[in-house]
Amino acid sequence: AQSVTQLDSHVSVSEGTPVLLRCNYSSSYSPSLFWYVQHPNKGLQLLLKYTSAATLVKGINGFEAEFKKSETSFHLTKPSAHMSDAAEYFCVVSARVQDYKLSFGAGTTVTVRA
Amino acid sequence: NAGVMQNPRHLVRRRGQEARLRCSPMKGHSHVYWYRQLPEEGLKFMVYLQKENIIDESGMPKERFSAEFPKEGPSILRIQQVVRGDSAAYFCASSPPNENTEAFFGQGTRLTVV
């Protein structure tokens, strides 16, 4: 079995300040982990993915995430928020050895203040 | 290579009618997933299909909902006798049959039951 917990349902930051979105996972097998972003009334876009290579993963739009097995975490960060980062973010786990089902966190809504 | 195509983008049905949602996966993708997103909630897994097979339907309601992914043509999510609680965004994703590969999402179908 696998699951994801996003620790913050809503994060508000000022433009130009760092963003931290927290994600903890559980998985019976070595997981693949993903962050997706969903802008209002849009589909989901992949930001980045971890698939057992480097533990620090760089994604699009300046985002990065670090896989920490000891903490079962995969937190998403960005050094400087932009207004266009306002969206909903989903942390996703997939233990493809077990099955191919993607398990989503509940999502974190990010608002960016000017 | 076109992305995952879902149609229609918006669908309005009266209570008791049938809703048919279509998903054409990306070329070369043999795995299809359906997710439902209720207002103000995250994505909930419904069903995972490969060509002509349902692999995991643990997230599908036991009644009124069915899904198929025929050898030829798109995947279809069918909701019979719709009720107001079925109003949601339904997202389809596809992935190739490879390890550690992310799923690509369509733009979603927004179903409104009136």
mmCIF file of C-alpha atoms in Angstrom:
data_model
loop_
_atom_site.group_PDB
_atom_site.id
_atom_site.type_symbol
_atom_site.label_atom_id
_atom_site.label_comp_id
_atom_site.label_asym_id
_atom_site.label_seq_id
_atom_site.Cartn_x
_atom_site.Cartn_y
_atom_site.Cartn_z
ATOM 1 C CA ALA A 1 0.000 0.000 0.000
ATOM 2 C CA GLN A 2 1.105 3.560 -0.520
ATOM 3 C CA SER A 3 -0.144 6.966 0.529
ATOM 4 C CA VAL A 4 0.812 10.609 0.549
ATOM 5 C CA THR A 5 0.244 13.305 3.148
ATOM 6 C CA GLN A 6 0.602 16.938 2.214
ATOM 7 C CA LEU A 7 1.073 18.708 5.495
ATOM 8 C CA ASP A 8 -0.296 22.094 4.467
ATOM 9 C CA SER A 9 -3.606 22.589 2.724
ATOM 10 C CA HIS A 10 -2.824 26.237 2.026
ATOM 11 C CA VAL A 11 0.402 28.232 1.805
ATOM 12 C CA SER A 12 0.570 31.977 1.351
ATOM 13 C CA VAL A 13 3.825 33.734 0.457
ATOM 14 C CA SER A 14 4.948 37.135 -0.718
ATOM 15 C CA GLU A 15 6.343 37.502 -4.186
ATOM 16 C CA GLY A 16 10.099 37.050 -4.167
ATOM 17 C CA THR A 17 10.165 34.981 -0.953
ATOM 18 C CA PRO A 18 10.854 31.239 -0.685
ATOM 19 C CA VAL A 19 8.145 28.620 -1.059
ATOM 20 C CA LEU A 20 8.097 25.327 0.864
ATOM 21 C CA LEU A 21 5.450 22.685 0.281
ATOM 22 C CA ARG A 22 5.723 19.663 2.537
ATOM 23 C CA CYS A 23 4.990 16.088 1.544
ATOM 24 C CA ASN A 24 5.407 12.825 3.427
ATOM 25 C CA TYR A 25 4.825 9.458 1.847
ATOM 26 C CA SER A 26 4.492 5.847 2.812
ATOM 27 C CA SER A 27 5.204 2.965 0.513
ATOM 28 C CA SER A 28 5.905 -0.722 0.925
ATOM 29 C CA TYR A 29 8.314 -0.614 -1.993
ATOM 30 C CA SER A 30 10.845 1.787 -3.403
ATOM 31 C CA PRO A 31 8.692 4.652 -4.579
ATOM 32 C CA SER A 32 8.691 6.993 -7.492
ATOM 33 C CA LEU A 33 7.620 10.450 -6.387
ATOM 34 C CA PHE A 34 6.224 13.327 -8.379
ATOM 35 C CA TRP A 35 5.016 16.868 -7.931
ATOM 36 C CA TYR A 36 2.270 18.108 -10.229
ATOM 37 C CA VAL A 37 0.849 21.619 -10.517
ATOM 38 C CA GLN A 38 -2.708 22.504 -11.457
ATOM 39 C CA HIS A 39 -3.608 26.048 -12.424
ATOM 40 C CA PRO A 40 -7.269 27.067 -12.136
ATOM 41 C CA ASN A 41 -9.507 25.209 -14.586
ATOM 42 C CA LYS A 42 -6.516 23.524 -16.165
ATOM 43 C CA GLY A 43 -5.130 20.012 -16.290
ATOM 44 C CA LEU A 44 -2.145 18.796 -14.330
ATOM 45 C CA GLN A 45 1.425 19.496 -15.340
ATOM 46 C CA LEU A 46 4.435 17.608 -14.093
ATOM 47 C CA LEU A 47 6.885 19.778 -12.163
ATOM 48 C CA LEU A 48 9.477 17.157 -11.334
ATOM 49 C CA LYS A 49 9.980 13.503 -10.507
ATOM 50 C CA TYR A 50 12.193 11.291 -8.375
ATOM 51 C CA THR A 51 12.886 7.793 -9.645
ATOM 52 C CA SER A 52 15.777 6.493 -7.489
ATOM 53 C CA ALA A 53 18.505 8.507 -9.117
ATOM 54 C CA ALA A 54 19.765 11.761 -7.542
ATOM 55 C CA THR A 55 17.949 12.629 -4.320
ATOM 56 C CA LEU A 56 17.842 16.336 -5.159
ATOM 57 C CA VAL A 57 15.612 16.768 -8.159
ATOM 58 C CA LYS A 58 15.325 19.924 -10.206
ATOM 59 C CA GLY A 59 12.159 20.665 -12.087
ATOM 60 C CA ILE A 60 10.612 23.308 -14.247
ATOM 61 C CA ASN A 61 10.029 26.943 -13.286
ATOM 62 C CA GLY A 62 12.787 26.938 -10.676
ATOM 63 C CA PHE A 63 11.248 24.283 -8.431
ATOM 64 C CA GLU A 64 13.223 21.511 -6.796
ATOM 65 C CA ALA A 65 12.549 18.732 -4.327
ATOM 66 C CA GLU A 66 14.684 16.543 -2.113
ATOM 67 C CA PHE A 67 13.969 12.892 -1.475
ATOM 68 C CA LYS A 68 14.801 11.953 2.129
ATOM 69 C CA LYS A 69 14.263 8.277 2.725
ATOM 70 C CA SER A 70 14.997 8.479 6.448
ATOM 71 C CA GLU A 71 12.258 11.055 6.862
ATOM 72 C CA THR A 72 9.971 9.626 4.145
ATOM 73 C CA SER A 73 9.667 13.133 2.799
ATOM 74 C CA PHE A 74 9.708 14.793 -0.606
ATOM 75 C CA HIS A 75 9.314 18.511 0.085
ATOM 76 C CA LEU A 76 9.012 20.975 -2.795
ATOM 77 C CA THR A 77 10.849 24.295 -2.689
ATOM 78 C CA LYS A 78 11.438 27.378 -4.766
ATOM 79 C CA PRO A 79 13.819 30.145 -3.681
ATOM 80 C CA SER A 80 11.742 33.027 -4.986
ATOM 81 C CA ALA A 81 8.008 32.903 -5.596
ATOM 82 C CA HIS A 82 6.448 34.481 -8.654
ATOM 83 C CA MET A 83 2.840 35.537 -9.087
ATOM 84 C CA SER A 84 2.427 32.842 -11.730
ATOM 85 C CA ASP A 85 3.193 30.190 -9.090
ATOM 86 C CA ALA A 86 -0.260 30.650 -7.589
ATOM 87 C CA ALA A 87 -1.861 27.248 -8.174
ATOM 88 C CA GLU A 88 -2.616 23.930 -6.538
ATOM 89 C CA TYR A 89 0.227 21.484 -6.048
ATOM 90 C CA PHE A 90 -0.065 17.737 -5.684
ATOM 91 C CA CYS A 91 2.507 15.342 -4.315
ATOM 92 C CA VAL A 92 2.149 11.899 -5.867
ATOM 93 C CA VAL A 93 3.651 8.505 -5.089
ATOM 94 C CA SER A 94 3.834 5.478 -7.312
ATOM 95 C CA ALA A 95 5.265 2.111 -6.268
ATOM 96 C CA ARG A 96 5.384 0.640 -9.703
ATOM 97 C CA VAL A 97 6.842 -2.646 -8.549
ATOM 98 C CA GLN A 98 3.598 -3.212 -6.728
ATOM 99 C CA ASP A 99 1.143 -1.577 -9.064
ATOM 100 C CA TYR A 100 0.956 1.328 -11.418
ATOM 101 C CA LYS A 101 -1.557 3.368 -9.514
ATOM 102 C CA LEU A 102 -0.612 6.927 -8.722
ATOM 103 C CA SER A 103 -1.654 7.985 -5.230
ATOM 104 C CA PHE A 104 -2.289 11.699 -4.789
ATOM 105 C CA GLY A 105 -2.029 13.910 -1.761
ATOM 106 C CA ALA A 106 -4.955 16.186 -0.972
ATOM 107 C CA GLY A 107 -3.179 19.156 -2.524
ATOM 108 C CA THR A 108 -1.687 22.424 -1.316
ATOM 109 C CA THR A 109 -3.104 25.696 -2.582
ATOM 110 C CA VAL A 110 -0.443 28.359 -3.010
ATOM 111 C CA THR A 111 -1.331 32.036 -3.055
ATOM 112 C CA VAL A 112 1.275 34.678 -3.838
ATOM 113 C CA ARG A 113 0.919 38.197 -2.462
ATOM 114 C CA ALA A 114 2.262 41.132 -4.436
ATOM 115 C CA ASN B 1 2.621 13.727 -30.546
ATOM 116 C CA ALA B 2 -0.587 15.175 -29.219
ATOM 117 C CA GLY B 3 -1.128 15.065 -25.503
ATOM 118 C CA VAL B 4 -3.869 13.202 -23.705
ATOM 119 C CA MET B 5 -7.143 14.273 -25.239
ATOM 120 C CA GLN B 6 -10.336 14.329 -23.261
ATOM 121 C CA ASN B 7 -13.736 15.201 -24.602
ATOM 122 C CA PRO B 8 -15.983 16.819 -24.051
ATOM 123 C CA ARG B 9 -14.342 19.497 -21.928
ATOM 124 C CA HIS B 10 -17.652 20.405 -20.379
ATOM 125 C CA LEU B 11 -20.710 18.202 -20.077
ATOM 126 C CA VAL B 12 -24.094 19.060 -18.623
ATOM 127 C CA ARG B 13 -26.541 16.300 -17.840
ATOM 128 C CA ARG B 14 -29.911 16.189 -16.128
ATOM 129 C CA ARG B 15 -30.383 13.842 -13.226
ATOM 130 C CA GLY B 16 -31.050 10.320 -14.461
ATOM 131 C CA GLN B 17 -29.266 10.736 -17.785
ATOM 132 C CA GLU B 18 -26.079 8.980 -18.836
ATOM 133 C CA ALA B 19 -22.683 10.643 -19.095
ATOM 134 C CA ARG B 20 -19.951 9.295 -21.373
ATOM 135 C CA LEU B 21 -16.479 10.719 -20.977
ATOM 136 C CA ARG B 22 -13.790 9.936 -23.516
ATOM 137 C CA CYS B 23 -10.039 9.806 -23.194
ATOM 138 C CA SER B 24 -7.527 9.276 -25.973
ATOM 139 C CA PRO B 25 -4.122 8.474 -24.483
ATOM 140 C CA MET B 26 -0.857 9.665 -25.900
ATOM 141 C CA LYS B 27 0.570 7.648 -28.757
ATOM 142 C CA GLY B 28 2.384 4.582 -27.467
ATOM 143 C CA HIS B 29 0.717 4.715 -24.044
ATOM 144 C CA SER B 30 -1.092 1.560 -23.058
ATOM 145 C CA HIS B 31 -1.965 2.515 -19.487
ATOM 146 C CA VAL B 32 -4.916 4.760 -18.678
ATOM 147 C CA TYR B 33 -6.037 6.110 -15.322
ATOM 148 C CA TRP B 34 -9.208 7.953 -14.409
ATOM 149 C CA TYR B 35 -9.357 10.355 -11.467
ATOM 150 C CA ARG B 36 -12.193 12.410 -10.058
ATOM 151 C CA GLN B 37 -11.788 15.804 -8.456
ATOM 152 C CA LEU B 38 -14.671 17.076 -6.409
ATOM 153 C CA PRO B 39 -14.893 20.817 -5.704
ATOM 154 C CA GLU B 40 -12.284 21.921 -3.169
ATOM 155 C CA GLU B 41 -10.801 18.434 -2.981
ATOM 156 C CA GLY B 42 -7.794 16.600 -4.364
ATOM 157 C CA LEU B 43 -7.775 13.954 -7.039
ATOM 158 C CA LYS B 44 -9.207 10.595 -6.139
ATOM 159 C CA PHE B 45 -8.217 7.487 -8.033
ATOM 160 C CA MET B 46 -11.063 5.713 -9.765
ATOM 161 C CA VAL B 47 -9.746 3.080 -12.151
ATOM 162 C CA TYR B 48 -6.599 1.909 -13.892
ATOM 163 C CA LEU B 49 -6.853 0.154 -17.229
ATOM 164 C CA GLN B 50 -4.581 -1.371 -19.796
ATOM 165 C CA LYS B 51 -5.730 -2.249 -23.288
ATOM 166 C CA GLU B 52 -8.893 -4.387 -22.958
ATOM 167 C CA ASN B 53 -8.272 -5.007 -19.244
ATOM 168 C CA ILE B 54 -9.327 -3.381 -16.006
ATOM 169 C CA ILE B 55 -6.350 -3.695 -13.682
ATOM 170 C CA ASP B 56 -7.606 -1.866 -10.621
ATOM 171 C CA GLU B 57 -11.080 -0.444 -10.120
ATOM 172 C CA SER B 58 -10.881 -0.073 -6.373
ATOM 173 C CA GLY B 59 -11.805 3.606 -6.568
ATOM 174 C CA MET B 60 -14.895 3.168 -8.700
ATOM 175 C CA PRO B 61 -18.313 3.382 -7.075
ATOM 176 C CA LYS B 62 -19.917 -0.040 -7.162
ATOM 177 C CA GLU B 63 -23.007 1.104 -8.999
ATOM 178 C CA ARG B 64 -23.654 3.246 -12.076
ATOM 179 C CA PHE B 65 -19.963 3.696 -12.976
ATOM 180 C CA SER B 66 -18.063 1.667 -15.544
ATOM 181 C CA ALA B 67 -14.917 2.066 -17.597
ATOM 182 C CA GLU B 68 -13.410 0.427 -20.620
ATOM 183 C CA PHE B 69 -10.310 0.732 -22.755
ATOM 184 C CA PRO B 70 -10.925 -1.211 -25.966
ATOM 185 C CA LYS B 71 -8.282 -2.468 -28.327
ATOM 186 C CA GLU B 72 -9.196 0.292 -30.739
ATOM 187 C CA GLY B 73 -10.467 3.706 -29.785
ATOM 188 C CA PRO B 74 -10.491 5.832 -26.671
ATOM 189 C CA SER B 75 -11.055 4.869 -23.080
ATOM 190 C CA ILE B 76 -14.609 5.543 -21.950
ATOM 191 C CA LEU B 77 -15.821 6.382 -18.450
ATOM 192 C CA ARG B 78 -19.563 5.856 -18.298
ATOM 193 C CA ILE B 79 -21.846 7.106 -15.568
ATOM 194 C CA GLN B 80 -25.410 5.902 -15.695
ATOM 195 C CA GLN B 81 -28.360 7.659 -14.061
ATOM 196 C CA VAL B 82 -26.274 10.607 -12.950
ATOM 197 C CA VAL B 83 -27.001 12.364 -9.671
ATOM 198 C CA ARG B 84 -25.981 15.822 -8.464
ATOM 199 C CA GLY B 85 -23.150 14.325 -6.432
ATOM 200 C CA ASP B 86 -21.491 13.137 -9.646
ATOM 201 C CA SER B 87 -20.748 16.753 -10.567
ATOM 202 C CA ALA B 88 -16.972 16.970 -10.634
ATOM 203 C CA ALA B 89 -13.943 17.240 -12.879
ATOM 204 C CA TYR B 90 -12.868 13.916 -14.289
ATOM 205 C CA PHE B 91 -9.249 13.623 -15.343
ATOM 206 C CA CYS B 92 -7.687 10.985 -17.493
ATOM 207 C CA ALA B 93 -3.983 10.214 -17.503
ATOM 208 C CA SER B 94 -1.893 7.890 -19.607
ATOM 209 C CA SER B 95 1.558 6.403 -19.325
ATOM 210 C CA PRO B 96 3.736 4.033 -21.310
ATOM 211 C CA PRO B 97 4.426 0.526 -20.003
ATOM 212 C CA ASN B 98 7.781 1.520 -18.529
ATOM 213 C CA GLU B 99 9.112 1.722 -15.022
ATOM 214 C CA ASN B 100 9.484 5.075 -13.342
ATOM 215 C CA THR B 101 7.586 7.038 -15.928
ATOM 216 C CA GLU B 102 5.188 9.779 -15.022
ATOM 217 C CA ALA B 103 1.619 9.904 -16.170
ATOM 218 C CA PHE B 104 0.475 12.634 -18.523
ATOM 219 C CA PHE B 105 -2.859 14.239 -17.828
ATOM 220 C CA GLY B 106 -5.608 15.493 -20.045
ATOM 221 C CA GLN B 107 -7.378 18.794 -19.496
ATOM 222 C CA GLY B 108 -10.284 17.075 -17.806
ATOM 223 C CA THR B 109 -14.024 16.874 -18.372
ATOM 224 C CA ARG B 110 -16.140 19.009 -16.104
ATOM 225 C CA LEU B 111 -19.439 17.284 -15.516
ATOM 226 C CA THR B 112 -22.351 19.283 -14.178
ATOM 227 C CA VAL B 113 -25.535 17.493 -13.217
ATOM 228 C CA VAL B 114 -28.591 19.712 -13.046
#
